[in-house]
CSV table of C-alpha atoms in Angstrom, one decimal:
chain,number,residue,atom,x,y,z
A,112,MET,CA,33.2,176.4,89.2
A,113,GLU,CA,32.6,172.7,87.8
A,114,LEU,CA,35.2,170.4,85.7
A,115,VAL,CA,33.7,167.6,83.7
A,116,VAL,CA,35.7,164.5,82.4
A,117,ALA,CA,34.4,162.5,80.0
A,118,LEU,CA,35.7,158.9,81.2
A,119,LEU,CA,35.6,157.3,77.1
A,120,GLN,CA,35.1,153.7,78.2
A,121,LEU,CA,35.5,152.6,74.8
A,122,LEU,CA,36.1,149.3,72.9
A,123,PRO,CA,38.8,149.2,70.7
A,124,THR,CA,38.6,148.4,66.5
A,125,GLY,CA,41.9,146.7,66.2
A,126,THR,CA,43.6,148.8,64.3
A,127,LEU,CA,45.2,152.2,64.5
A,128,GLU,CA,43.3,153.9,61.7
A,129,GLY,CA,39.9,152.4,63.5
A,130,ASN,CA,40.6,153.7,67.0
A,131,LEU,CA,41.7,157.1,65.6
A,132,GLU,CA,38.4,157.0,63.7
A,133,LYS,CA,36.5,156.2,67.0
A,134,GLY,CA,38.3,158.2,69.3
A,135,LEU,CA,37.4,161.4,67.4
A,136,PHE,CA,33.9,160.2,67.0
A,137,ALA,CA,33.6,160.1,71.0
A,138,CYS,CA,35.4,163.6,71.6
A,139,ARG,CA,33.0,164.7,69.7
A,140,LYS,CA,30.1,163.5,71.2
A,141,ALA,CA,31.8,164.2,74.6
A,142,ARG,CA,31.8,168.2,74.1
A,143,SER,CA,28.3,167.9,72.9
A,144,MET,CA,27.5,166.2,76.1
A,145,GLY,CA,29.0,169.3,78.0
A,146,ALA,CA,32.3,167.8,79.0
A,147,ASP,CA,35.4,169.7,79.5
A,148,VAL,CA,37.6,166.9,79.2
A,149,ALA,CA,37.8,163.8,77.3
A,150,LEU,CA,39.6,161.0,78.9
A,151,PHE,CA,40.6,157.9,77.0
A,152,PRO,CA,41.7,154.3,78.7
A,153,GLU,CA,45.0,152.9,78.6
A,154,MET,CA,46.9,152.9,75.4
A,155,TRP,CA,44.3,153.3,73.2
A,156,SER,CA,46.1,153.6,70.1
A,157,THR,CA,46.7,150.1,70.0
A,158,GLY,CA,43.5,148.9,72.6
A,159,TYR,CA,46.2,147.5,75.3
A,160,GLN,CA,47.6,145.2,73.2
A,161,PHE,CA,51.4,144.9,72.1
A,162,PRO,CA,53.8,142.3,70.9
A,163,PRO,CA,56.4,140.9,73.9
A,164,GLN,CA,59.1,142.6,72.7
A,165,GLY,CA,57.1,145.7,71.8
A,166,ASP,CA,58.0,145.9,67.8
A,167,GLY,CA,55.5,147.1,65.5
A,168,PRO,CA,52.7,149.6,66.9
A,169,ALA,CA,55.3,152.0,69.1
A,170,ILE,CA,54.4,155.9,67.5
A,171,PRO,CA,56.6,158.5,68.0
A,172,LYS,CA,54.9,161.7,69.9
A,173,ASP,CA,54.5,163.9,66.3
A,174,HIS,CA,52.4,161.3,64.9
A,175,PRO,CA,49.6,162.1,62.7
A,176,PHE,CA,47.6,159.9,65.5
A,177,LEU,CA,47.9,162.3,68.2
A,178,GLN,CA,48.1,165.6,66.1
A,179,ALA,CA,44.5,164.7,65.5
A,180,PHE,CA,43.3,164.7,68.8
A,181,GLN,CA,45.2,168.2,68.9
A,182,GLY,CA,43.8,169.7,66.6
A,183,LEU,CA,40.7,168.4,67.3
A,184,ALA,CA,41.0,169.9,71.2
A,185,LYS,CA,41.6,173.3,69.9
A,186,GLU,CA,38.5,172.8,67.3
A,187,LEU,CA,36.2,171.8,70.4
A,188,SER,CA,38.1,173.9,72.8
A,189,MET,CA,38.0,170.7,74.8
A,190,ALA,CA,40.9,168.8,76.8
A,191,ILE,CA,41.8,165.7,75.8
A,192,GLY,CA,43.5,162.8,76.7
A,193,ILE,CA,45.1,160.2,74.8
A,194,THR,CA,46.6,157.3,75.2
A,195,TYR,CA,49.2,155.8,73.3
A,196,LEU,CA,52.5,153.0,72.7
A,197,GLU,CA,55.5,155.3,72.5
A,198,GLU,CA,58.0,155.1,70.6
A,199,PHE,CA,60.7,154.9,72.7
A,200,SER,CA,64.6,153.6,73.3
A,201,PRO,CA,65.5,151.1,74.3
A,202,LEU,CA,62.0,149.8,74.2
A,203,PRO,CA,58.8,151.4,74.0
A,204,ARG,CA,56.5,153.4,76.8
A,205,ASN,CA,52.9,152.9,78.4
A,206,SER,CA,52.1,157.5,77.4
A,207,PHE,CA,49.7,160.0,78.0
A,208,ALA,CA,49.7,163.2,76.5
A,209,LEU,CA,46.7,165.9,77.2
A,210,PHE,CA,46.0,168.7,74.8
A,211,ASP,CA,44.8,171.7,76.4
A,212,PHE,CA,41.5,173.7,74.9
A,213,GLN,CA,43.8,175.3,72.5
A,214,GLY,CA,45.3,172.4,71.4
A,215,GLN,CA,48.7,172.8,73.3
A,216,ARG,CA,50.0,170.2,74.9
A,217,VAL,CA,50.5,171.0,78.1
A,218,LEU,CA,51.5,167.2,79.7
A,219,ASP,CA,53.3,164.3,78.9
A,220,TYR,CA,54.1,161.3,80.9
A,221,ALA,CA,54.4,157.5,80.7
A,222,LYS,CA,53.7,154.9,82.9
A,223,VAL,CA,55.9,154.7,86.1
A,224,HIS,CA,55.1,151.1,87.2
A,225,THR,CA,55.2,149.4,84.8
A,226,CYS,CA,53.7,145.8,85.3
A,227,ASP,CA,56.7,143.7,84.8
A,228,PHE,CA,55.5,140.2,85.7
A,229,GLU,CA,53.5,140.4,82.6
A,230,ASP,CA,54.3,142.3,79.1
A,231,GLU,CA,54.9,145.1,80.1
A,232,TYR,CA,58.3,144.2,81.0
A,233,ALA,CA,59.2,145.2,77.1
A,234,LEU,CA,58.5,148.5,78.4
A,235,THR,CA,60.3,151.5,79.7
A,236,PRO,CA,59.3,152.5,82.9
A,237,GLY,CA,58.3,156.6,83.2
A,238,ASP,CA,60.6,158.6,85.9
A,239,SER,CA,58.3,161.2,87.0
A,240,PHE,CA,55.1,162.3,88.1
A,241,PRO,CA,54.7,165.9,86.4
A,242,VAL,CA,51.9,168.0,87.4
A,243,THR,CA,50.3,170.5,84.5
A,244,THR,CA,48.3,173.7,85.1
A,245,LEU,CA,45.4,173.3,82.5
A,246,GLU,CA,44.0,176.3,81.7
A,247,THR,CA,40.2,176.4,80.7
A,248,PRO,CA,37.9,179.0,79.9
A,249,LYS,CA,36.4,179.2,83.7
A,250,ASP,CA,39.9,178.9,86.0
A,251,PRO,CA,43.2,177.0,85.5
A,252,VAL,CA,43.5,173.4,87.3
A,253,GLN,CA,46.3,171.5,88.4
A,254,VAL,CA,46.3,168.2,86.5
A,255,GLY,CA,48.3,165.1,86.6
A,256,CYS,CA,47.7,161.6,85.6
A,257,MET,CA,48.8,157.8,86.9
A,258,ILE,CA,48.0,155.1,84.8
A,259,CYS,CA,46.4,151.5,85.8
A,260,TYR,CA,49.0,149.9,87.9
A,261,ASP,CA,50.5,153.4,89.5
A,262,ARG,CA,47.2,153.6,91.3
A,263,GLU,CA,48.0,150.3,93.6
A,264,PHE,CA,51.2,152.7,95.2
A,265,PRO,CA,50.0,155.3,97.5
A,266,GLU,CA,53.1,156.9,96.6
A,267,SER,CA,52.0,157.9,93.1
A,268,ALA,CA,49.0,159.8,94.0
A,269,ARG,CA,50.5,161.3,96.8
A,270,LEU,CA,53.6,162.4,94.7
A,271,LEU,CA,51.0,163.7,92.6
A,272,MET,CA,49.2,165.8,95.2
A,273,LEU,CA,52.4,167.5,96.8
A,274,GLY,CA,53.0,168.2,93.5
A,275,GLY,CA,50.3,170.7,93.7
A,276,ALA,CA,47.4,168.2,91.6
A,277,GLU,CA,43.8,168.9,91.9
A,278,ILE,CA,42.7,166.3,89.8
A,279,ILE,CA,44.3,163.1,88.7
A,280,LEU,CA,43.3,161.4,85.3
A,281,THR,CA,44.0,157.8,85.3
A,282,PRO,CA,43.7,155.6,82.2
A,283,ASN,CA,43.3,151.6,82.7
A,284,ALA,CA,42.8,148.4,81.3
A,285,CYS,CA,42.4,145.4,84.2
A,286,PRO,CA,39.2,144.3,86.0
A,287,MET,CA,37.7,146.9,87.9
A,288,GLU,CA,36.2,145.5,91.2
A,289,ILE,CA,35.9,146.6,95.0
A,290,ASN,CA,39.6,146.3,96.0
A,291,ARG,CA,41.0,147.9,93.2
A,292,ILE,CA,37.7,150.3,93.6
A,293,SER,CA,38.2,151.2,97.2
A,294,GLN,CA,42.0,151.8,96.4
A,295,LEU,CA,40.8,154.9,94.1
A,296,ARG,CA,38.2,155.8,96.8
A,297,GLY,CA,41.3,156.2,99.2
A,298,ARG,CA,43.8,157.6,97.2
A,299,ALA,CA,40.5,160.5,96.5
A,300,TYR,CA,40.2,160.5,100.5
A,301,GLU,CA,43.8,160.7,101.9
A,302,ASN,CA,44.9,163.4,99.1
A,303,MET,CA,41.7,165.5,99.3
A,304,LEU,CA,42.0,165.2,95.3
A,305,GLY,CA,39.3,164.0,92.6
A,306,ILE,CA,40.5,161.3,90.8
A,307,ALA,CA,38.9,160.4,87.0
A,308,THR,CA,39.3,156.5,86.1
A,309,VAL,CA,38.1,155.4,82.2
A,310,ASN,CA,38.6,151.6,81.9
A,311,TYR,CA,38.0,149.4,79.0
A,312,PRO,CA,34.4,147.9,78.7
A,313,MET,CA,32.8,144.0,79.4
A,314,GLY,CA,34.3,142.5,76.0
A,315,HIS,CA,37.4,143.5,76.1
A,316,PRO,CA,40.2,141.2,77.5
A,317,ASP,CA,40.4,141.2,81.3
A,318,CYS,CA,38.1,144.4,81.5
A,319,ASN,CA,34.9,145.1,82.7
A,320,GLY,CA,34.3,148.6,82.6
A,321,HIS,CA,33.1,150.4,85.8
A,322,SER,CA,35.4,153.4,85.5
A,323,THR,CA,35.0,155.8,88.4
A,324,ALA,CA,35.2,159.1,89.1
A,325,PHE,CA,35.7,160.1,93.1
A,326,ASP,CA,35.3,163.7,94.7
A,327,GLY,CA,38.0,163.3,97.6
A,328,MET,CA,35.7,164.9,99.9
A,329,ALA,CA,34.9,162.8,103.0
A,330,TYR,CA,32.9,164.9,105.1
A,331,LEU,CA,30.5,168.2,104.5
A,332,GLU,CA,28.4,169.5,106.7
A,333,GLU,CA,25.0,168.1,106.3
A,334,ASN,CA,21.8,169.8,108.9
A,335,GLY,CA,24.5,172.0,110.6
A,336,GLN,CA,26.9,169.0,111.3
A,337,ILE,CA,29.5,167.4,109.9
A,338,GLU,CA,29.3,163.9,107.8
A,339,GLY,CA,30.6,161.2,106.6
A,340,ARG,CA,30.2,161.0,102.9
A,341,ASP,CA,31.0,158.4,99.5
A,342,THR,CA,33.2,160.9,97.7
A,343,LEU,CA,32.0,158.8,94.3
A,344,VAL,CA,30.6,160.8,91.7
A,345,LEU,CA,30.0,158.1,89.3
A,346,GLU,CA,30.6,154.9,88.7
A,347,ALA,CA,29.7,153.0,85.2
A,348,GLY,CA,28.8,149.8,84.2
A,349,GLU,CA,29.7,147.5,82.6
A,350,GLY,CA,29.3,148.6,78.8
A,351,GLU,CA,30.5,150.8,76.4
A,352,GLY,CA,29.5,154.1,76.8
A,353,ILE,CA,30.7,157.9,78.1
A,354,TYR,CA,30.0,158.7,80.9
A,355,LEU,CA,30.4,161.8,82.7
A,356,ALA,CA,31.8,163.1,86.1
A,357,PRO,CA,31.3,166.1,87.3
A,358,PHE,CA,34.1,167.8,89.6
A,359,PRO,CA,32.8,170.5,92.1
A,360,LEU,CA,36.2,172.4,92.0
A,361,ASP,CA,35.1,175.7,94.4
A,362,GLN,CA,34.1,173.3,96.6
A,363,MET,CA,37.0,170.6,97.0
A,364,ARG,CA,39.3,173.8,97.1
A,365,GLN,CA,37.3,175.0,100.3
A,366,TYR,CA,37.3,171.4,101.7
A,367,ARG,CA,41.4,171.4,100.7
A,368,GLU,CA,42.0,175.0,102.7
A,369,SER,CA,40.4,173.3,106.2
A,370,GLU,CA,40.7,169.4,106.3
A,371,VAL,CA,43.1,167.3,108.1
A,372,HIS,CA,44.2,165.3,105.6
A,373,GLY,CA,47.3,166.0,102.2
A,374,ASN,CA,49.6,167.5,103.4
A,375,ALA,CA,48.6,169.1,106.6
A,376,TYR,CA,50.0,167.0,108.6
A,377,ARG,CA,52.5,165.0,107.2
A,378,ARG,CA,55.7,164.1,109.0
A,379,PRO,CA,58.0,164.0,106.2
A,380,ASN,CA,61.5,163.8,108.0
A,381,LEU,CA,59.9,160.1,109.2
A,382,TYR,CA,59.7,158.9,106.2
A,383,GLN,CA,63.3,157.8,104.5
A,384,ALA,CA,62.3,154.1,104.7
A,385,LEU,CA,59.7,154.8,102.4
A,386,THR,CA,63.1,155.6,99.9
A,387,SER,CA,65.0,152.9,100.7
A,388,PRO,CA,65.3,150.4,97.4
A,389,LYS,CA,65.9,147.0,99.9
A,390,VAL,CA,63.9,144.5,99.3
A,391,SER,CA,63.0,141.7,102.1
A,392,PRO,CA,60.9,138.7,101.6
A,393,PRO,CA,58.4,137.7,101.2
A,394,PHE,CA,58.2,140.7,98.8
A,395,VAL,CA,61.3,139.6,96.8
A,396,ARG,CA,60.6,139.3,93.2
A,397,LYS,CA,63.3,138.0,90.2
A,398,ASP,CA,61.4,140.0,87.7
A,399,ALA,CA,61.2,143.3,89.6
A,400,ARG,CA,63.1,146.2,87.9
A,401,ARG,CA,64.5,148.8,90.3
């Protein structure tokens, strides 16, 4: 089985209505190219722009903007991962919704690791990393989500792996350079799963494209020998476009059944410090939320 994720590396239009129209068109194009899943960059409803106090552009979960993508998912028989600024109390959330091939809403996620050192201090952080079963015409796939800054914490991908995720969908809005791309490569490798990340292209403030996909299979047999390999499936350039990332799920599942990473040899009884709220210098930050 192969799952094809379309990374919609698009420039926003500046309005909710414009982003809706452009997003629907991009989903149709992605489906015509053979995509099974269409994935948008972070907070597509606003183009990752919001006032300091989060007033105005936040929309509820049942807003027509989201309903339009829900209806299109059913029409196209393609899953759509749409991102938006969610109306929420006491402050909005940076959110993601996944609609399946039948147009059913199967996953809701809110960014856990908000960038509190920047404008995202005006958002409510999420509080969990859910995993869902995405039913496809081919086979069920276990899918989770992390958003941008989430990827900088190994705990995000690790919790998703422990929840059963085979693919992590990762909307993004920041410069993707060697270190951030290496983070994603590492998260895929150490958890033996696929990671599909979509960024805004060059021309959007503080973004540069380079959307990526990694399959997590670091060692495969080649000519009778096990060889290390680059897990990169796709790295886009800087420009706007729709980029297809095929994930060979059958092969990935076989790899997960035999390799030594993921949850095979962990010793969680020794990891209590990972859940301690204690923060010591030099990591103390006045704007950090716990």
